[in-house]
CSV table of C-alpha atoms in Angstrom, one decimal:
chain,number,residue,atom,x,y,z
A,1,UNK,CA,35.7,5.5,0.4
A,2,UNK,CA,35.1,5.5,4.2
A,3,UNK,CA,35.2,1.9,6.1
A,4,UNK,CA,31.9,1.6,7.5
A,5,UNK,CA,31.5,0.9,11.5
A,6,UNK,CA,29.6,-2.3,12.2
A,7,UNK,CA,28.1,-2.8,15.6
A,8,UNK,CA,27.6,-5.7,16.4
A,9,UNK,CA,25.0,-5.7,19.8
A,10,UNK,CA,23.6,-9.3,20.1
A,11,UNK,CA,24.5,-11.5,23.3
A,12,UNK,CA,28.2,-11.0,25.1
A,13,UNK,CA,28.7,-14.9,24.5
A,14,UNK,CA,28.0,-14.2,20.4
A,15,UNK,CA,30.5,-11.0,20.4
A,16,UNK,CA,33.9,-13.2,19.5
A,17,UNK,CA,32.7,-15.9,17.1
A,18,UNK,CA,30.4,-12.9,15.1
A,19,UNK,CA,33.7,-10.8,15.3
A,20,UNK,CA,35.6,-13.8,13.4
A,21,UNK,CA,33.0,-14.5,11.0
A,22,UNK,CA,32.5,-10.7,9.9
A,23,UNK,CA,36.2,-10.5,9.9
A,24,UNK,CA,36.1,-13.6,7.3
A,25,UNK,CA,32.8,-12.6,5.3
A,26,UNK,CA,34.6,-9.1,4.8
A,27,UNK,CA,38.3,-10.5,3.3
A,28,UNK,CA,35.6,-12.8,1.3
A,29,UNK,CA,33.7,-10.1,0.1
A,30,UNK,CA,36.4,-7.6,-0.6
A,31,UNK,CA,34.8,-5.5,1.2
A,32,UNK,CA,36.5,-3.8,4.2
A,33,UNK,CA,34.6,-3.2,7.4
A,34,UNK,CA,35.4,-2.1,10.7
A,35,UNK,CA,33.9,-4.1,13.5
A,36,UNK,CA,33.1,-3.2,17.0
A,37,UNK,CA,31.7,-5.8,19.4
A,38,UNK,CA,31.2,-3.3,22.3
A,39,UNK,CA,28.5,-0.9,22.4
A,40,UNK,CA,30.8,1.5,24.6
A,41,UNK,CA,33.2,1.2,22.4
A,42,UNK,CA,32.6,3.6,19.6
A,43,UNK,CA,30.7,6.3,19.4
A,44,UNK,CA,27.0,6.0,18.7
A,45,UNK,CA,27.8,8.9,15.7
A,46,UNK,CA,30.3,6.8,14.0
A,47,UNK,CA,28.4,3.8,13.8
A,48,UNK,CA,26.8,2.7,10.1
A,49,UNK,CA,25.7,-0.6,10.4
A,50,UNK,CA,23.8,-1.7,13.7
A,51,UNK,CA,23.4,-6.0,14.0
A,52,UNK,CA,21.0,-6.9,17.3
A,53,UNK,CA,18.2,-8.6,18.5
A,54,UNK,CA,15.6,-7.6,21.3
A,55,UNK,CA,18.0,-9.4,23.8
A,56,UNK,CA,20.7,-7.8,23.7
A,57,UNK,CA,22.6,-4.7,25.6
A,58,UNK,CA,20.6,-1.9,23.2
A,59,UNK,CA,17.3,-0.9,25.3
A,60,UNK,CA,17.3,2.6,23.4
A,61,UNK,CA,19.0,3.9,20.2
A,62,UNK,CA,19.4,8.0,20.8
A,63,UNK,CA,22.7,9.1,18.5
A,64,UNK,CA,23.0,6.6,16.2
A,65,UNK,CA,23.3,9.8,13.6
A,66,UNK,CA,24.5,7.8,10.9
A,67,UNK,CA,23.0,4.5,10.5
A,68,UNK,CA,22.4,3.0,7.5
A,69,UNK,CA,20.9,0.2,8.1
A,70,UNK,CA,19.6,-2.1,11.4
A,71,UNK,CA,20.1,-5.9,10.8
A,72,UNK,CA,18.2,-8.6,12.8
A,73,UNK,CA,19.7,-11.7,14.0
A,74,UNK,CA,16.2,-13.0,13.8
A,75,UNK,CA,14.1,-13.7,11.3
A,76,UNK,CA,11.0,-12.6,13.5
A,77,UNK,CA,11.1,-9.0,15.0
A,78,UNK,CA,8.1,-8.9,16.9
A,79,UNK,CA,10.6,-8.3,20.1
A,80,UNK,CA,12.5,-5.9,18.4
A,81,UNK,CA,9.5,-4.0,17.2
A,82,UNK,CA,8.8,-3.4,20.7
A,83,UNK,CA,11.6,-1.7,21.4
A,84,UNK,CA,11.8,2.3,20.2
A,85,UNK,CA,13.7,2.3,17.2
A,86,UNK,CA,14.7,5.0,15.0
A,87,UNK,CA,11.6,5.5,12.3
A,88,UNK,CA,14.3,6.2,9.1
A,89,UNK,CA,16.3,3.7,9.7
A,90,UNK,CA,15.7,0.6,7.5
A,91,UNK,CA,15.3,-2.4,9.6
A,92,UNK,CA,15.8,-6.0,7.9
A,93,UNK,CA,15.2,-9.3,8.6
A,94,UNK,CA,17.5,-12.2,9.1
A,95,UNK,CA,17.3,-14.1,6.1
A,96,UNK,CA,20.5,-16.1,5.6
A,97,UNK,CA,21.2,-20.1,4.3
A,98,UNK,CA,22.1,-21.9,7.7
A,99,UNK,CA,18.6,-21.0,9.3
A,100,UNK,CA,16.7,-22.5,6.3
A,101,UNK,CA,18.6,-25.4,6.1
A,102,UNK,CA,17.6,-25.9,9.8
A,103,UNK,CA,14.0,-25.3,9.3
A,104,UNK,CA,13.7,-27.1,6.3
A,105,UNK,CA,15.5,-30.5,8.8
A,106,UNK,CA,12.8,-29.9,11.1
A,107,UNK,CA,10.1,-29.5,9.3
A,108,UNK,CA,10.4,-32.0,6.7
A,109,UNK,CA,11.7,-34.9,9.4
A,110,UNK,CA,8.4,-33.9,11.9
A,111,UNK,CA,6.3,-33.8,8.8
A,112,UNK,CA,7.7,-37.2,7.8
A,113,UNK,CA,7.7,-38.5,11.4
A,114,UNK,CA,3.5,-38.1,11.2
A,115,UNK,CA,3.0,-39.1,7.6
A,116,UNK,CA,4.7,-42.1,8.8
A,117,UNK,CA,3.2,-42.4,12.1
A,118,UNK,CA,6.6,-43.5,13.6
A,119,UNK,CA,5.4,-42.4,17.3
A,120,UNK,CA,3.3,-46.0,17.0
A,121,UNK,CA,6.3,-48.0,17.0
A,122,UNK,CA,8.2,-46.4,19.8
A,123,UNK,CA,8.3,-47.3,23.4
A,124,UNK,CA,7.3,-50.8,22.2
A,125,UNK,CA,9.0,-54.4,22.7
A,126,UNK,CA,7.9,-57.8,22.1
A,127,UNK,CA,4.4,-56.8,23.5
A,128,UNK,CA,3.6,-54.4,20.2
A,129,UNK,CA,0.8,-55.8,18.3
A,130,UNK,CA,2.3,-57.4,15.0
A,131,UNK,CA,-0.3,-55.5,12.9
A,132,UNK,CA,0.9,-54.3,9.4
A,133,UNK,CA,-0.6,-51.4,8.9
A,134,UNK,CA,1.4,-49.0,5.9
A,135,UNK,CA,0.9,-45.4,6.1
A,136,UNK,CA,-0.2,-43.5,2.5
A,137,UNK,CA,1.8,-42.5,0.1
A,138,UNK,CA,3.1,-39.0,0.5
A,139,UNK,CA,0.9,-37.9,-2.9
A,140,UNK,CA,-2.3,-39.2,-1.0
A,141,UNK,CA,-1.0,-36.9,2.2
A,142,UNK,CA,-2.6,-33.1,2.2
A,143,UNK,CA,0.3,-31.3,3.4
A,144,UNK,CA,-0.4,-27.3,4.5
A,145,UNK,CA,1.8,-24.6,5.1
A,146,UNK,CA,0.2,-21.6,6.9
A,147,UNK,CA,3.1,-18.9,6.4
A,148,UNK,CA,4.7,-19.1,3.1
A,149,UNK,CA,7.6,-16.3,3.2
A,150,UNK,CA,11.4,-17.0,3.2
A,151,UNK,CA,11.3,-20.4,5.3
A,152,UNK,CA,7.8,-21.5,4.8
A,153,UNK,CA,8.0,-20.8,0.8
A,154,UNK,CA,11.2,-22.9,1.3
A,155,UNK,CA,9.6,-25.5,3.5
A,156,UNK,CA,6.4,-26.0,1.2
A,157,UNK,CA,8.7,-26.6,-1.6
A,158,UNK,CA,10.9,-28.8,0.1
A,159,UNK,CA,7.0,-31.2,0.9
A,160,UNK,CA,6.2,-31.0,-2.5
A,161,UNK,CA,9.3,-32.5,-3.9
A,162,UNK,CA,9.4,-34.7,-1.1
A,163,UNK,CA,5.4,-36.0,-3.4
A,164,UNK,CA,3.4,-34.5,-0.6
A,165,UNK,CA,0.3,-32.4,-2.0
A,166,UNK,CA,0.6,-29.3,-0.2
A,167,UNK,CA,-1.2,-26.1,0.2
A,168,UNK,CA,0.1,-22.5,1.0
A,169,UNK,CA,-1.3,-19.6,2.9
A,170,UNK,CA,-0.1,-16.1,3.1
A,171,UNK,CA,-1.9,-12.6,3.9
A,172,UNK,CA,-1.0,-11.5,0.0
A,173,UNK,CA,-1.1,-13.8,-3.1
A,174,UNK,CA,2.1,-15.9,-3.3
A,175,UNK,CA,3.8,-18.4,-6.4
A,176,UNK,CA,5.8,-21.7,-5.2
A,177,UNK,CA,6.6,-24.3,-6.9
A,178,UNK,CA,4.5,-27.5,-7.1
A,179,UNK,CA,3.0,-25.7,-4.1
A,180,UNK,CA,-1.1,-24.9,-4.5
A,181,UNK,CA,-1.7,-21.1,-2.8
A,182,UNK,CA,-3.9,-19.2,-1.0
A,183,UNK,CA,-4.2,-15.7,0.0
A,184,UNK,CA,-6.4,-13.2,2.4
A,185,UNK,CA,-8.9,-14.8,4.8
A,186,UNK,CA,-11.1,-16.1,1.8
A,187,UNK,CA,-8.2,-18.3,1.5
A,188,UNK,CA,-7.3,-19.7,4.9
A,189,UNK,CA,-10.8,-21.6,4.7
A,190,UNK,CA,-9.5,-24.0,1.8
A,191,UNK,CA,-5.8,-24.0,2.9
A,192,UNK,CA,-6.8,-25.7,6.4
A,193,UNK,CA,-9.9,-27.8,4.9
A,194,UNK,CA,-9.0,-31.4,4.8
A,195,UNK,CA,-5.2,-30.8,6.0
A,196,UNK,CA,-3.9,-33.5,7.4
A,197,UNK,CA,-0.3,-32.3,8.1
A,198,UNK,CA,-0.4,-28.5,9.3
A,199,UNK,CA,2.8,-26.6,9.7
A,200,UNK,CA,2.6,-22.8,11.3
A,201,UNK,CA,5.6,-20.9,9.9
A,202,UNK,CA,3.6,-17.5,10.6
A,203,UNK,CA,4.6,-14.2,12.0
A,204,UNK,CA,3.4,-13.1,15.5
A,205,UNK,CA,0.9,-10.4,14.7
A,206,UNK,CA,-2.1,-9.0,16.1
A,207,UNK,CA,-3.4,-10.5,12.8
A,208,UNK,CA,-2.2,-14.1,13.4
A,209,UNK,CA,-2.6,-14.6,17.1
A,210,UNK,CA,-4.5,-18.0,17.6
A,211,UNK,CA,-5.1,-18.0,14.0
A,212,UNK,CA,-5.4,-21.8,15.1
A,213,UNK,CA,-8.6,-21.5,17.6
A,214,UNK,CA,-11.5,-24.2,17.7
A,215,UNK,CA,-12.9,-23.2,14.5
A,216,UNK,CA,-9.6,-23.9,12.1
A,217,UNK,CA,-9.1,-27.0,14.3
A,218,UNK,CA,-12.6,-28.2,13.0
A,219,UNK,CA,-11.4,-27.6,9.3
A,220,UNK,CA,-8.6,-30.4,9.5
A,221,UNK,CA,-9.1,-33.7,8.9
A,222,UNK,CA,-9.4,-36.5,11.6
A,223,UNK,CA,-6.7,-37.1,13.3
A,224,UNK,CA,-4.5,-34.5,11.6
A,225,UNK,CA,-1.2,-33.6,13.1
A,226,UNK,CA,0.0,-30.0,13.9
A,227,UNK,CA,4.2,-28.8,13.2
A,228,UNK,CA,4.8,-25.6,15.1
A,229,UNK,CA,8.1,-24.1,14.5
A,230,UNK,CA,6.6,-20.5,13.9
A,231,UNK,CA,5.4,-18.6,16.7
A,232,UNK,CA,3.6,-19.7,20.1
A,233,UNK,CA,0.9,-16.9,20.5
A,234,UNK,CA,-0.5,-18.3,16.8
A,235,UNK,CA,-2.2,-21.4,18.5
A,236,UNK,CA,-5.3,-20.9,21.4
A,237,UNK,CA,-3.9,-23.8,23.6
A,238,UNK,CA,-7.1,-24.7,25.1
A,239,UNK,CA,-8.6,-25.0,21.9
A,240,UNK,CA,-5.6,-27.6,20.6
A,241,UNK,CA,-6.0,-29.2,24.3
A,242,UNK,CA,-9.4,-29.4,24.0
A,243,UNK,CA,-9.0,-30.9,19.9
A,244,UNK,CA,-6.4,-33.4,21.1
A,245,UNK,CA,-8.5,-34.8,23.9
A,246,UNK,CA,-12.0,-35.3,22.1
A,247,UNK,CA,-9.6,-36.8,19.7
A,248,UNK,CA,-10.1,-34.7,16.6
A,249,UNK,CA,-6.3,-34.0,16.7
A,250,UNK,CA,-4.1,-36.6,16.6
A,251,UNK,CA,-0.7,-34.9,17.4
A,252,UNK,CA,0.9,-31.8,17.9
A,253,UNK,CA,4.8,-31.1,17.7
A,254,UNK,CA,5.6,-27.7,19.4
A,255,UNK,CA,8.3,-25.6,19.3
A,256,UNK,CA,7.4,-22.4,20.3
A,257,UNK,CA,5.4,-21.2,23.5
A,258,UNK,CA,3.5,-18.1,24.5
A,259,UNK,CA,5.9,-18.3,27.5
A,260,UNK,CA,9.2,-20.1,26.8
A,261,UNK,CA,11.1,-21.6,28.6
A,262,UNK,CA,7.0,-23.3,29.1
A,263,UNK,CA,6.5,-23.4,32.4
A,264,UNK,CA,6.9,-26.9,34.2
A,265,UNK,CA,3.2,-27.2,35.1
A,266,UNK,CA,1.8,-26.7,32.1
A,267,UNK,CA,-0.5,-29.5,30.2
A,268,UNK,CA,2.1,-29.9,27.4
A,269,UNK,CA,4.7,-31.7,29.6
A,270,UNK,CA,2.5,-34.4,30.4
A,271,UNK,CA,0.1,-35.0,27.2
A,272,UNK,CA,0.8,-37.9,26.0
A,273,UNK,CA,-0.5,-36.6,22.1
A,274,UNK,CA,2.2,-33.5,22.2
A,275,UNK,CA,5.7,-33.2,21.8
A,276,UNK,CA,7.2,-30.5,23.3
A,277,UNK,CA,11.1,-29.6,21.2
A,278,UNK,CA,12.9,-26.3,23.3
A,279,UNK,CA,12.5,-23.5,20.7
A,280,UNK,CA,15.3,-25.4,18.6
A,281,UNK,CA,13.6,-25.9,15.1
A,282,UNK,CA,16.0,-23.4,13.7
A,283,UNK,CA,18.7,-20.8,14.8
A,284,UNK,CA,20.6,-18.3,12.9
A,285,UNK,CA,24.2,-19.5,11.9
A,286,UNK,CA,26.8,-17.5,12.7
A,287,UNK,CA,29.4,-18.2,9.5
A,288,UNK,CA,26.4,-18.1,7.2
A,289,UNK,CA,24.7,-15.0,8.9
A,290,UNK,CA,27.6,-13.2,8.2
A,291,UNK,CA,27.5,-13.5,5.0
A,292,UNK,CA,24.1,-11.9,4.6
A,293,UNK,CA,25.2,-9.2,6.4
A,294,UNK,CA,28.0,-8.7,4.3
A,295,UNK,CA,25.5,-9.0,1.1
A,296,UNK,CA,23.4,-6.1,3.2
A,297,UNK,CA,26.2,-4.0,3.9
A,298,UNK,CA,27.6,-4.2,0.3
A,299,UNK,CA,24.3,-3.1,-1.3
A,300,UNK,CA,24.1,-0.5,1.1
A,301,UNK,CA,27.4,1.1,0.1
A,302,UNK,CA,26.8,0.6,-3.4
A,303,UNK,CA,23.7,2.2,-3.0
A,304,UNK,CA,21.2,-0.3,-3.9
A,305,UNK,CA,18.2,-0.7,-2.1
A,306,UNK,CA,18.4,-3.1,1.1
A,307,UNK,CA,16.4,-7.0,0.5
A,308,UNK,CA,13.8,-8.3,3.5
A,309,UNK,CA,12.7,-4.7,4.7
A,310,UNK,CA,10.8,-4.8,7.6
A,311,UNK,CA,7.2,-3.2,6.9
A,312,UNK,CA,6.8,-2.5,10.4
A,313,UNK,CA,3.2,-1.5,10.0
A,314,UNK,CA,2.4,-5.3,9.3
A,315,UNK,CA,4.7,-6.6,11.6
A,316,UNK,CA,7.1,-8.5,9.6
């Protein structure tokens, strides 16, 4: 059996610690690879297992002859789709432990941070007003999660064990536990209606951009707070700037931008009913990452068919 040629092609900083962690996830796995850091390195022909994202050194992709397989290091490949990649080549999405673990942090302590309306009490000192008011319990709190794949099936789960009632929405029918779901754009009316907690774990398609406009806004309830650890271009800022003003919104916790890093002068910063976090909700994991590329990889020799296929007509 020949040792396949993994390239990895992600960011010059990355190109040690992923050569480690392959290194390890391979003597784990029993399964031997050969790994190149350096696109001019090795051949384009040799290479059977490409590992990238849209900013790394790969712009174009002539000669990879005998590819396998291309492996994201993001779970989203919007960027990636962009770029002209060979159309027989399965491409697959990042789905590995360490970035669900850090999505499910962020989106379960954000949730909890509104549910409990925590933001009253800071910045205050003797002056606060002494006024015991207790937030609801988390089964009187309508929880929903618009985006219910890998992370947001995890994260709706996660609420709902946590006692929140929570809804899911996703473009087909979808099954999560203790989680009540929608599908299609029948469904996205009853998801959003009444939500008091909304969470955007979405894909950016032409499908989903500003899936959040003035018109889903209205569908909340008063005073409802938006989580955005998904993707920037799913909100129409004007209309959640607009919402948050007239007071229909109560919060809304970013994490994502249409431009990123978001430009200093833009009405974010200084809102006082938004909280802007730099794109950290969740990153890929380098020691668990390589692990699922090993999982990959091993299916791929065995000559099983490869898990979270990118279906590159729908964009994710």
């Amino acid at each position: 059996m020949t040792t396949p040629t993994v390239l990895f092609a992600g960011k010059l900083a990355d190109r040690e610690t992923y050569a480690r962690e392959l290194a390890r996830a391979s003597r784990e796995a029993a399964l031997p690879i050969r790994v190149v850091t350096d696109p001019d390195e090795v051949p384009r022909g040799e290479v059977d297992y490409l590992v990238f994202n849209a900013k790394g050194p790969l712009r174009e992709f002539e000669g990879f002859t005998r590819l396998k397989a291309m492996h994201s290091l993001w779970a989203g490949v919007d960027e990636i789709l962009k770029l002209p990649l060979p159309e027989d080549v399965p491409l697959l999405r990042m789905v590995e432990d360490g970035l669900t673990l850090g999505m499910l942090d962020y989106v379960t302590g954000h949730v909890l941070r509104h549910h409990l309306g925590i933001d009253q009490h800071l910045g205050h000192g003797a002056d606060m007003p002494w006024s015991a008011v207790f937030p609801p319990l988390a089964r009187e709190r309508q929880v929903t999660v618009l985006g219910i794949g890998e992370l947001g099936a995890a994260c709706a789960e996660r609420l709902a064990l946590n006692g929140f009632r929570v809804r899911g929405w996703a473009r087909s029918q979808k099954q999560v536990q203790g989680v009540e779901c929608h599908a299609g754009p029948e469904g996205l009316a009853a998801a959003l209606d009444g939500a008091e907690i909304l969470v955007l774990l979405l894909p950016d398609t032409p499908g989903t951009r500003h899936v959040i406009d003035a018109a889903a806004i209205a569908r909340l309830a008063p005073g409802a707070a938006i989580v955005n650890p998904g993707r920037g271009p799913l909100i129409d800022d004007d209309a959640l700037l607009a919402a948050l003003d007239a007071g229909h919104l109560g919060h809304a916790t970013l994490d994502v931008f249409d431009v990123e890093p978001l430009p200093a002068d833009h009405p974010f910063w200084a809102h006082p009913k938004v909280t802007v976090t730099p794109h950290i909700a969740s990153a890929t994991r380098p020691a668990t990452a390589a692990e699922a590329i090993l999982r990959q990889i091993a299916r791929g020799e065995a000559g099983e068919p490869f898990l979270h296929v990118v279906q590159r007509t729908l964009g994710y």
